[in-house]
mmCIF file of N, CA, C and O in Angstrom:
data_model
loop_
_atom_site.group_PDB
_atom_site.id
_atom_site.type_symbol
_atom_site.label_atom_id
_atom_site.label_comp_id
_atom_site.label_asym_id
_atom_site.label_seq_id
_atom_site.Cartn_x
_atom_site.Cartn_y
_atom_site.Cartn_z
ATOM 1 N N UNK A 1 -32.283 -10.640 4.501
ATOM 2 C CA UNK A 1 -31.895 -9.240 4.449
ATOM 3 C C UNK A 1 -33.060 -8.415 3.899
ATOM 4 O O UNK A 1 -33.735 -8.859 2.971
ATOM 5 N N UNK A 2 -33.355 -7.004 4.554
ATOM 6 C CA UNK A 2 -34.283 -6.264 3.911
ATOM 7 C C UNK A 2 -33.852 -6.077 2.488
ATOM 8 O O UNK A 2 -32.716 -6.327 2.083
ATOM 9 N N UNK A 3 -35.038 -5.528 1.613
ATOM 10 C CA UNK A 3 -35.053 -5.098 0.331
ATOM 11 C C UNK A 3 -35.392 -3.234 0.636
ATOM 12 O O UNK A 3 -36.026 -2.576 1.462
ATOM 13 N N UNK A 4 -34.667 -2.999 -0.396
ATOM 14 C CA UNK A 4 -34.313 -1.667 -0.299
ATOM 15 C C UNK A 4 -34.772 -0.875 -1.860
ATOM 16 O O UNK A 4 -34.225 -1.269 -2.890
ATOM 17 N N UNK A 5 -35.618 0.046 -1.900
ATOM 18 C CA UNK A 5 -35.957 0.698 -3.195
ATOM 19 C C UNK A 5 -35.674 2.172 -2.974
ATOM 20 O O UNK A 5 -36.111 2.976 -2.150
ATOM 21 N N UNK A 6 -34.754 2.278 -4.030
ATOM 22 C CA UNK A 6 -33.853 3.739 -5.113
ATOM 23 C C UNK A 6 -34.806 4.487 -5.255
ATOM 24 O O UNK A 6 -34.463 5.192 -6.205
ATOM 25 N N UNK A 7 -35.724 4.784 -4.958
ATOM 26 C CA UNK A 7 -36.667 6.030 -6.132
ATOM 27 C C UNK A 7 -36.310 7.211 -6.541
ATOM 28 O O UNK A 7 -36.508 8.023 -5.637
ATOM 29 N N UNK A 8 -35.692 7.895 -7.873
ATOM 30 C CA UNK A 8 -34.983 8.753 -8.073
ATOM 31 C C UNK A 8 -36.191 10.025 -8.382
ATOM 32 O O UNK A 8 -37.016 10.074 -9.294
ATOM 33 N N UNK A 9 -35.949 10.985 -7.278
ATOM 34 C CA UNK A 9 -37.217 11.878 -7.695
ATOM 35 C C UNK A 9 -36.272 13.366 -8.122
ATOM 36 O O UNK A 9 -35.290 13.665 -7.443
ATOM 37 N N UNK A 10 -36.743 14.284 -9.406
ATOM 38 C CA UNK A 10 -35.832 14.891 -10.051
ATOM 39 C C UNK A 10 -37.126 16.228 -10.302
ATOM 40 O O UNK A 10 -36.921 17.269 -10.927
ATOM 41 N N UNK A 11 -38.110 15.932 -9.797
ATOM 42 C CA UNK A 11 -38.856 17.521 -9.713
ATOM 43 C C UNK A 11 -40.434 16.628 -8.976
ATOM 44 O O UNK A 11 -40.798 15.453 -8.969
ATOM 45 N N UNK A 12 -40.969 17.811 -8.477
ATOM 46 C CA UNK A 12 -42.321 17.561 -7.366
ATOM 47 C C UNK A 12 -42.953 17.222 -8.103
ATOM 48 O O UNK A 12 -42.874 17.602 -9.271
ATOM 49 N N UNK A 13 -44.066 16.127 -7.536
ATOM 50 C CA UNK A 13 -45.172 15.294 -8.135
ATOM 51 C C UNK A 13 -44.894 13.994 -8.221
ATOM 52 O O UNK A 13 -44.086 13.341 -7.561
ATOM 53 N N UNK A 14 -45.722 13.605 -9.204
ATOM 54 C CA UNK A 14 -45.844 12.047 -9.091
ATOM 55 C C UNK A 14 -44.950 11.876 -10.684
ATOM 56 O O UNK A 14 -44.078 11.009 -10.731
ATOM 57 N N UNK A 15 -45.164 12.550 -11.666
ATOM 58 C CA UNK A 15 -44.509 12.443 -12.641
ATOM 59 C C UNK A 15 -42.625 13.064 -12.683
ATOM 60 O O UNK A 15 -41.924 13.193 -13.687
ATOM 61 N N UNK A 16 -42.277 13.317 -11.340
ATOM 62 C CA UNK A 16 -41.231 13.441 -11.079
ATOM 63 C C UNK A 16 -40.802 12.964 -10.844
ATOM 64 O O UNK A 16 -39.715 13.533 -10.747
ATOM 65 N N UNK A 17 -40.629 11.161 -10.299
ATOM 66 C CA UNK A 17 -40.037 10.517 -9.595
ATOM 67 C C UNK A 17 -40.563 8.884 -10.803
ATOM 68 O O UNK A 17 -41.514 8.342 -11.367
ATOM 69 N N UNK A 18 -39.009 8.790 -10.537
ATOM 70 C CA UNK A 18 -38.854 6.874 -11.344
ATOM 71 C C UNK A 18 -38.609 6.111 -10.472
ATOM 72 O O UNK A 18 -37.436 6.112 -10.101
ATOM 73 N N UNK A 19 -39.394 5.327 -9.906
ATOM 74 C CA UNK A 19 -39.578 4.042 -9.303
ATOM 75 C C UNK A 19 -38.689 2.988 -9.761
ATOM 76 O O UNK A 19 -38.723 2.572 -10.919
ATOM 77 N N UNK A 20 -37.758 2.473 -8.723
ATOM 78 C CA UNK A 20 -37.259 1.243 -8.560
ATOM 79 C C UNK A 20 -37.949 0.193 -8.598
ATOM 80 O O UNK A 20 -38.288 -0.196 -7.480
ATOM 81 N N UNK A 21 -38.282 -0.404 -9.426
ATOM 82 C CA UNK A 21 -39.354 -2.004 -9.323
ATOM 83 C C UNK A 21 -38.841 -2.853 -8.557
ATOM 84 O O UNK A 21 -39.539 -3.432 -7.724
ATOM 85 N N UNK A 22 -37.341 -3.129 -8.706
ATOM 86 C CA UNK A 22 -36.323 -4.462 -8.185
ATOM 87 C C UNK A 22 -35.628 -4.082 -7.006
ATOM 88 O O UNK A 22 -35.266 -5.018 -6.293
ATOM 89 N N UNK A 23 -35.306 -2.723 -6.564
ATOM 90 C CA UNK A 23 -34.830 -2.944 -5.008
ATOM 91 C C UNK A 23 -33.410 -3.532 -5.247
ATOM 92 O O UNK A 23 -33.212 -4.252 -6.226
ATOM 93 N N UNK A 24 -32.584 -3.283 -4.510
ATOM 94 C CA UNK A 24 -31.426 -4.194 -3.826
ATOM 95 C C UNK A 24 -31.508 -4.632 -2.447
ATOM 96 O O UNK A 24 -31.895 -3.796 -1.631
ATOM 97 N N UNK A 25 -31.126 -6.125 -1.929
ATOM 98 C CA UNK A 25 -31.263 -6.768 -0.823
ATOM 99 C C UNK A 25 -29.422 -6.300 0.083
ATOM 100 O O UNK A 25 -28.339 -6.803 -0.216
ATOM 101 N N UNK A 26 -29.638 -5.420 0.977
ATOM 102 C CA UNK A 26 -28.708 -4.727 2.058
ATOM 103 C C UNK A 26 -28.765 -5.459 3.548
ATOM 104 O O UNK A 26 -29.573 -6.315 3.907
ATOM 105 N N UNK A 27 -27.717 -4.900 4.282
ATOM 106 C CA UNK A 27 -27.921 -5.401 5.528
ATOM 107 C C UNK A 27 -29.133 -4.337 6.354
ATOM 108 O O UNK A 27 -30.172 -4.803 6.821
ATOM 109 N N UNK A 28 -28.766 -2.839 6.423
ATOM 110 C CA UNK A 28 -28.859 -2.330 6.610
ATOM 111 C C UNK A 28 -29.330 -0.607 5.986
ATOM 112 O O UNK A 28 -29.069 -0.248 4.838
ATOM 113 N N UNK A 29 -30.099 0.345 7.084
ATOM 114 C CA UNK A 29 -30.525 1.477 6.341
ATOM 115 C C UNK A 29 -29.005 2.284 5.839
ATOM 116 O O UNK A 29 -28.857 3.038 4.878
ATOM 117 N N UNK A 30 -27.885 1.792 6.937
ATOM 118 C CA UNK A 30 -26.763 2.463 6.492
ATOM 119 C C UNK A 30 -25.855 1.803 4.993
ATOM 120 O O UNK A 30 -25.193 2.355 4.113
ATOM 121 N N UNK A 31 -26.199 0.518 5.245
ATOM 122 C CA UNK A 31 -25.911 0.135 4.031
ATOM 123 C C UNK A 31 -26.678 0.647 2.213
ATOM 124 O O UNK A 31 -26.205 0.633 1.076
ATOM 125 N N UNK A 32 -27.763 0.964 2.680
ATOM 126 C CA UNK A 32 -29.136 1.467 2.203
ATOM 127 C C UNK A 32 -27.905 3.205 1.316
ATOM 128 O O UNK A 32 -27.386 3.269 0.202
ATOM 129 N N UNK A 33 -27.905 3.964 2.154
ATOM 130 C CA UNK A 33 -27.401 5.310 2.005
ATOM 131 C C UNK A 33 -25.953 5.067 1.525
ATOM 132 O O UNK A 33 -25.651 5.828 0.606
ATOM 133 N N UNK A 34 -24.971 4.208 1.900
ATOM 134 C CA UNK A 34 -24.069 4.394 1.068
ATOM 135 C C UNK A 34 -24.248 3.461 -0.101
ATOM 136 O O UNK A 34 -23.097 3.306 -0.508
ATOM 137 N N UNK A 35 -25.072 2.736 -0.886
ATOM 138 C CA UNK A 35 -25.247 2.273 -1.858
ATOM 139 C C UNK A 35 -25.747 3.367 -3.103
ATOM 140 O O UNK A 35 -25.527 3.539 -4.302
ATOM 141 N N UNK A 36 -26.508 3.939 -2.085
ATOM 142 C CA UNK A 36 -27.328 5.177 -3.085
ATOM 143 C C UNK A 36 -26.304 6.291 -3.080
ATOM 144 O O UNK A 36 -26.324 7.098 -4.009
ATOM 145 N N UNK A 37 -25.598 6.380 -2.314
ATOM 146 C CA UNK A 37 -24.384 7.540 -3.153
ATOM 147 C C UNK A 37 -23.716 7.077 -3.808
ATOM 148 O O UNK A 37 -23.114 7.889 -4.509
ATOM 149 N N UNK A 38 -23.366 5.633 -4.044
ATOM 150 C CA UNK A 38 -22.400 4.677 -5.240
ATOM 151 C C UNK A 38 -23.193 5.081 -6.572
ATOM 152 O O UNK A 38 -22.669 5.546 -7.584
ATOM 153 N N UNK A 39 -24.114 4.903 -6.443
ATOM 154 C CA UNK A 39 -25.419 5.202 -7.925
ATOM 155 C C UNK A 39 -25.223 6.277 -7.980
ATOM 156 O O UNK A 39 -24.403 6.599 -8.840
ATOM 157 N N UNK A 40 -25.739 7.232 -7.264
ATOM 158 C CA UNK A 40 -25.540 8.636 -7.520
ATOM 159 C C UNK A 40 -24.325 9.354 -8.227
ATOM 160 O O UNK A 40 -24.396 10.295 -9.018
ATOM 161 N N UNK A 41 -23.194 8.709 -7.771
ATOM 162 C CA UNK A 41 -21.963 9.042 -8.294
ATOM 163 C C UNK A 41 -21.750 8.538 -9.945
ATOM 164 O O UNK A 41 -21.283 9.184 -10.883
ATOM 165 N N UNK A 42 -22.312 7.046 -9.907
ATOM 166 C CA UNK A 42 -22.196 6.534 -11.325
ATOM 167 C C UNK A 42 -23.055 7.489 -11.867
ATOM 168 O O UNK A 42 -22.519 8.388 -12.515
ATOM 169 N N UNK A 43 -24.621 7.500 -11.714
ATOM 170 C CA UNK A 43 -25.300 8.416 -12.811
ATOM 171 C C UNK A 43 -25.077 9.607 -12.933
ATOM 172 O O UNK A 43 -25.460 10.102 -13.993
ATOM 173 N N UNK A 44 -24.430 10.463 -11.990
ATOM 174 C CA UNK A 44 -24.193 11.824 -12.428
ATOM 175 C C UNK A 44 -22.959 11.799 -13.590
ATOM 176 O O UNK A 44 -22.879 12.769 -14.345
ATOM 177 N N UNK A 45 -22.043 10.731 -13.718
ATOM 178 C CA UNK A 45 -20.901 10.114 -14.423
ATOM 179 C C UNK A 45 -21.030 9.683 -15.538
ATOM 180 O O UNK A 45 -20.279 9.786 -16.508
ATOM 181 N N UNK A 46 -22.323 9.017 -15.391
ATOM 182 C CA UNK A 46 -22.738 8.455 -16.772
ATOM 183 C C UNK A 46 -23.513 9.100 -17.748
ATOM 184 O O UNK A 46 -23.315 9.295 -18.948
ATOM 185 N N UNK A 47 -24.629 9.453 -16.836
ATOM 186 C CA UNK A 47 -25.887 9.737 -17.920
ATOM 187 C C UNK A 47 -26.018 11.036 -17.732
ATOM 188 O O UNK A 47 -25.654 11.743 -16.792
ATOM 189 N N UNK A 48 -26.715 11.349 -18.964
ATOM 190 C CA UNK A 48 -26.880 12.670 -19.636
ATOM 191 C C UNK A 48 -28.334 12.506 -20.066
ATOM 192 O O UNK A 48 -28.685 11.955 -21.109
ATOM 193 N N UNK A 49 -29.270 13.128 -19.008
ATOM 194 C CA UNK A 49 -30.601 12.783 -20.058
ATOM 195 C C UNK A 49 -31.351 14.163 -19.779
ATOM 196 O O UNK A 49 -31.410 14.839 -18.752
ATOM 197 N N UNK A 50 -31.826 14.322 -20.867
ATOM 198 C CA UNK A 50 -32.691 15.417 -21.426
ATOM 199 C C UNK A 50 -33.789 15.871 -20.332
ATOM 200 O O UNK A 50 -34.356 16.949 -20.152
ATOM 201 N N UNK A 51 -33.865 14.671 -19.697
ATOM 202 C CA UNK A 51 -35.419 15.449 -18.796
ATOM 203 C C UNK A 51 -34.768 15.661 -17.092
ATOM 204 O O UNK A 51 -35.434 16.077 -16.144
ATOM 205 N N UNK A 52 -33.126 15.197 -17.044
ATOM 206 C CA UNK A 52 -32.902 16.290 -15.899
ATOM 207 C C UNK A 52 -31.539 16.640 -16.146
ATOM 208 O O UNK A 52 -30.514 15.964 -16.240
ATOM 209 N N UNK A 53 -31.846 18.202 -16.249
ATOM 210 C CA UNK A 53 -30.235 18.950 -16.006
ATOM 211 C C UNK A 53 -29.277 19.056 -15.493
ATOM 212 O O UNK A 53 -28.103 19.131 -15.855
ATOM 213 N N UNK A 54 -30.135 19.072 -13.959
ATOM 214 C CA UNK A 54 -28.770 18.987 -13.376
ATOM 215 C C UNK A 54 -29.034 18.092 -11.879
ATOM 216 O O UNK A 54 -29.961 18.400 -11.130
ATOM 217 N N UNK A 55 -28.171 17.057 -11.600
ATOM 218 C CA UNK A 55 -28.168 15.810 -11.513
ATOM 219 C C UNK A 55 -27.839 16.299 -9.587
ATOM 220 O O UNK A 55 -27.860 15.403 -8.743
ATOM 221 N N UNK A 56 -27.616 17.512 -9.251
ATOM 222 C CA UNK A 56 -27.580 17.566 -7.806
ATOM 223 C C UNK A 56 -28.763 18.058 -7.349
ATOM 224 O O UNK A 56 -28.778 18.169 -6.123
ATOM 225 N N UNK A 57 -29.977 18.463 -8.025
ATOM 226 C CA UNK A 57 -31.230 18.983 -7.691
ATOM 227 C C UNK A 57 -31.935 17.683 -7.838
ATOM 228 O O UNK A 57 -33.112 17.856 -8.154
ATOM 229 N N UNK A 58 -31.572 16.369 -7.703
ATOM 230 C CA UNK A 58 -32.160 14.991 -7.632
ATOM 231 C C UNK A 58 -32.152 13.973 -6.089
ATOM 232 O O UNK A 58 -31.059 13.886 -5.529
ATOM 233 N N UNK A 59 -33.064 13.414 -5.603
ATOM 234 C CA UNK A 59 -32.598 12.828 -4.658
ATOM 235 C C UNK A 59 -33.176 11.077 -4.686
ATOM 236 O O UNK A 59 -34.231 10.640 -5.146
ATOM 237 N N UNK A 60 -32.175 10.425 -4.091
ATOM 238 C CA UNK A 60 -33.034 9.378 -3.884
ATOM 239 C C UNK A 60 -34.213 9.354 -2.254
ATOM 240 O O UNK A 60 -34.051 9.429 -1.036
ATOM 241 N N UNK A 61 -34.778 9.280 -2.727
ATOM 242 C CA UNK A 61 -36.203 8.628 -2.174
ATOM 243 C C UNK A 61 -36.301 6.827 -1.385
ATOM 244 O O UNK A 61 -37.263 6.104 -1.643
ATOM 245 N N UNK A 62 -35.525 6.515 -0.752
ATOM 246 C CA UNK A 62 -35.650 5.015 -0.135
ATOM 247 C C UNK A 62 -36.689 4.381 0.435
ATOM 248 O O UNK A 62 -37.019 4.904 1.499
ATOM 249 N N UNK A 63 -37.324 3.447 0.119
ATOM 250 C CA UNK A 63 -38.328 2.961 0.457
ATOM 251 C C UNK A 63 -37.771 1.677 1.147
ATOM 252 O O UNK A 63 -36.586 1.400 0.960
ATOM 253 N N UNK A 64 -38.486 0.936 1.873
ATOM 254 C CA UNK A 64 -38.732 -0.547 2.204
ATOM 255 C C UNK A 64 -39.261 -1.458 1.722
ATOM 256 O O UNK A 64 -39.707 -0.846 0.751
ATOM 257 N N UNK A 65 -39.800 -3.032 1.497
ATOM 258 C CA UNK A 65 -40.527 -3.343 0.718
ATOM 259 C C UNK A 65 -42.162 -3.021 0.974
ATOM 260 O O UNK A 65 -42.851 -3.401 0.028
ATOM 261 N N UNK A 66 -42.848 -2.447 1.981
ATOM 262 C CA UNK A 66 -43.766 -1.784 2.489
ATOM 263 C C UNK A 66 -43.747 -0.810 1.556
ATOM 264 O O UNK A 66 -44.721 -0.921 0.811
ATOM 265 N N UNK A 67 -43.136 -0.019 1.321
ATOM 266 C CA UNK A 67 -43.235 1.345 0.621
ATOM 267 C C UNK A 67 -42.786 2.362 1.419
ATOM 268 O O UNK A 67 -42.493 3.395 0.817
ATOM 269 N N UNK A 68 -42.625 2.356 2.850
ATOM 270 C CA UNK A 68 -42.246 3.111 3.680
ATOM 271 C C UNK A 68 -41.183 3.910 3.342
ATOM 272 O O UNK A 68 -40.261 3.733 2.546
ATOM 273 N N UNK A 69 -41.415 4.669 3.954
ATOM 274 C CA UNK A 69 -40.293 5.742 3.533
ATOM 275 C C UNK A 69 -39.055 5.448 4.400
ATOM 276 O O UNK A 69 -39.249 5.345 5.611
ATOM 277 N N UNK A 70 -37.653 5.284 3.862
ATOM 278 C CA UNK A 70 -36.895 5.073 5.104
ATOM 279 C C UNK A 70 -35.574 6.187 4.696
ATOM 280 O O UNK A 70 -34.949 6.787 5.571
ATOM 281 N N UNK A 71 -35.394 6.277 3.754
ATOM 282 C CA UNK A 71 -34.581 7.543 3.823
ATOM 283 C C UNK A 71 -34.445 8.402 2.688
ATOM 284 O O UNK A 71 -34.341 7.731 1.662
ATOM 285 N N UNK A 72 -34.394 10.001 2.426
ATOM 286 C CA UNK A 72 -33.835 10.549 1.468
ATOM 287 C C UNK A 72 -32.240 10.878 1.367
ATOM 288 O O UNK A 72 -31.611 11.386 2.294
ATOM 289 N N UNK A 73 -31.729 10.549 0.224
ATOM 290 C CA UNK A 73 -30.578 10.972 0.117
ATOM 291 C C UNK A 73 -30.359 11.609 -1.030
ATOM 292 O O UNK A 73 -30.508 10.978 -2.077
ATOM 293 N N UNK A 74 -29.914 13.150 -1.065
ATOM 294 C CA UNK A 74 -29.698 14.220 -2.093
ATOM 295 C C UNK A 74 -28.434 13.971 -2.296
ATOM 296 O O UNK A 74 -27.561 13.949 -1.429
ATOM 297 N N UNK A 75 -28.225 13.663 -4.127
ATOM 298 C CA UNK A 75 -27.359 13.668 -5.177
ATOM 299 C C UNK A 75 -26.110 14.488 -4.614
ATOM 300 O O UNK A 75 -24.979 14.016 -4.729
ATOM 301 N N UNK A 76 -26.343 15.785 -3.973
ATOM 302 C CA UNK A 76 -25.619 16.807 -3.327
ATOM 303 C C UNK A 76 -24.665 16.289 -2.704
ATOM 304 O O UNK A 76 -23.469 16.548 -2.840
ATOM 305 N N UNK A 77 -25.383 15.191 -1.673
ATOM 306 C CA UNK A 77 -24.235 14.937 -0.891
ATOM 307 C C UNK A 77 -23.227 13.685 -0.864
ATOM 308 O O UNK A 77 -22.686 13.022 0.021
ATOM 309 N N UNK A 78 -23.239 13.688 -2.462
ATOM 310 C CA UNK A 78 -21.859 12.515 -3.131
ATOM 311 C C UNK A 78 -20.649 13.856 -3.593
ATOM 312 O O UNK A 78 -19.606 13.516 -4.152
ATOM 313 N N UNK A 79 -20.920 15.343 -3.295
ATOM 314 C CA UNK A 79 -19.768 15.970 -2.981
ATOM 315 C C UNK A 79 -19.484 16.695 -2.179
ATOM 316 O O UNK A 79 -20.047 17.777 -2.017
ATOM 317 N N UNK A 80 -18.068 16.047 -1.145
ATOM 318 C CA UNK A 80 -17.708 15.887 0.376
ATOM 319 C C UNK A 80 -17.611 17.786 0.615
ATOM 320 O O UNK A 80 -16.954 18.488 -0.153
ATOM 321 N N UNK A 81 -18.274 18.264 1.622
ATOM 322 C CA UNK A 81 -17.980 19.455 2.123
ATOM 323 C C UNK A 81 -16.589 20.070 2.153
ATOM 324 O O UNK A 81 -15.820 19.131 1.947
ATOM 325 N N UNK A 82 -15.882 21.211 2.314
ATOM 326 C CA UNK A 82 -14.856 21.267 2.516
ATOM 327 C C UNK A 82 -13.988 21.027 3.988
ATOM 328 O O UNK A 82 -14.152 21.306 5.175
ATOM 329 N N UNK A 83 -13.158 20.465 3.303
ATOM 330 C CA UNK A 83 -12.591 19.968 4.887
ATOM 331 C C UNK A 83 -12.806 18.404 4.610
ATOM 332 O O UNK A 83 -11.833 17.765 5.011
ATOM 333 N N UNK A 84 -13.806 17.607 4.037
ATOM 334 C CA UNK A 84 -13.566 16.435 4.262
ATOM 335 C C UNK A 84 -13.092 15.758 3.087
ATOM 336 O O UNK A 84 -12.650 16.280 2.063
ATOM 337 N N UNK A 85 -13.243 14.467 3.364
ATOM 338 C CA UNK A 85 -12.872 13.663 1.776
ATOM 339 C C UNK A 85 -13.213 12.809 1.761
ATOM 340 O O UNK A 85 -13.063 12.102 0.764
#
């Protein structure tokens, strides 16, 4: 199974973004995106940290084990538009 890396980036630059070292092993890029809204949901739930306010101006950043970029997914959209659920 591919390996899949979280990178949580929370303002532009290089000092904006925390790197996943360990990855999670998925089937898939779709598996990939709904894992990272499971996190997203826990950390906006959990944590409270000083160096970001507010936890929907954050996105994950998905990499491959290449580094490739394979998908962004914004914090935003772990809450469902209206109309859905």
């Amino acid at each position: 199974m591919p390996r899949y890396f979280f990178n949580v980036r929370h303002r532009p630059g290089p000092a904006g973004l925390a790197r996943d070292p360990d990855g999670e092993e998925l089937a898939d890029a779709n598996a990939a995106r709904k894992h990272a809204l499971s996190k997203a949901k826990a950390m906006i739930a959990r944590d409270q940290l000083a160096t970001i306010r507010d936890w929907m101006d954050c996105t994950f950043e998905i990499t491959d084990e290449a580094g490739q970029p394979v998908l962004t997914v914004p914090f935003g959209d772990t809450v469902p538009e209206q109309g859905e659920e």
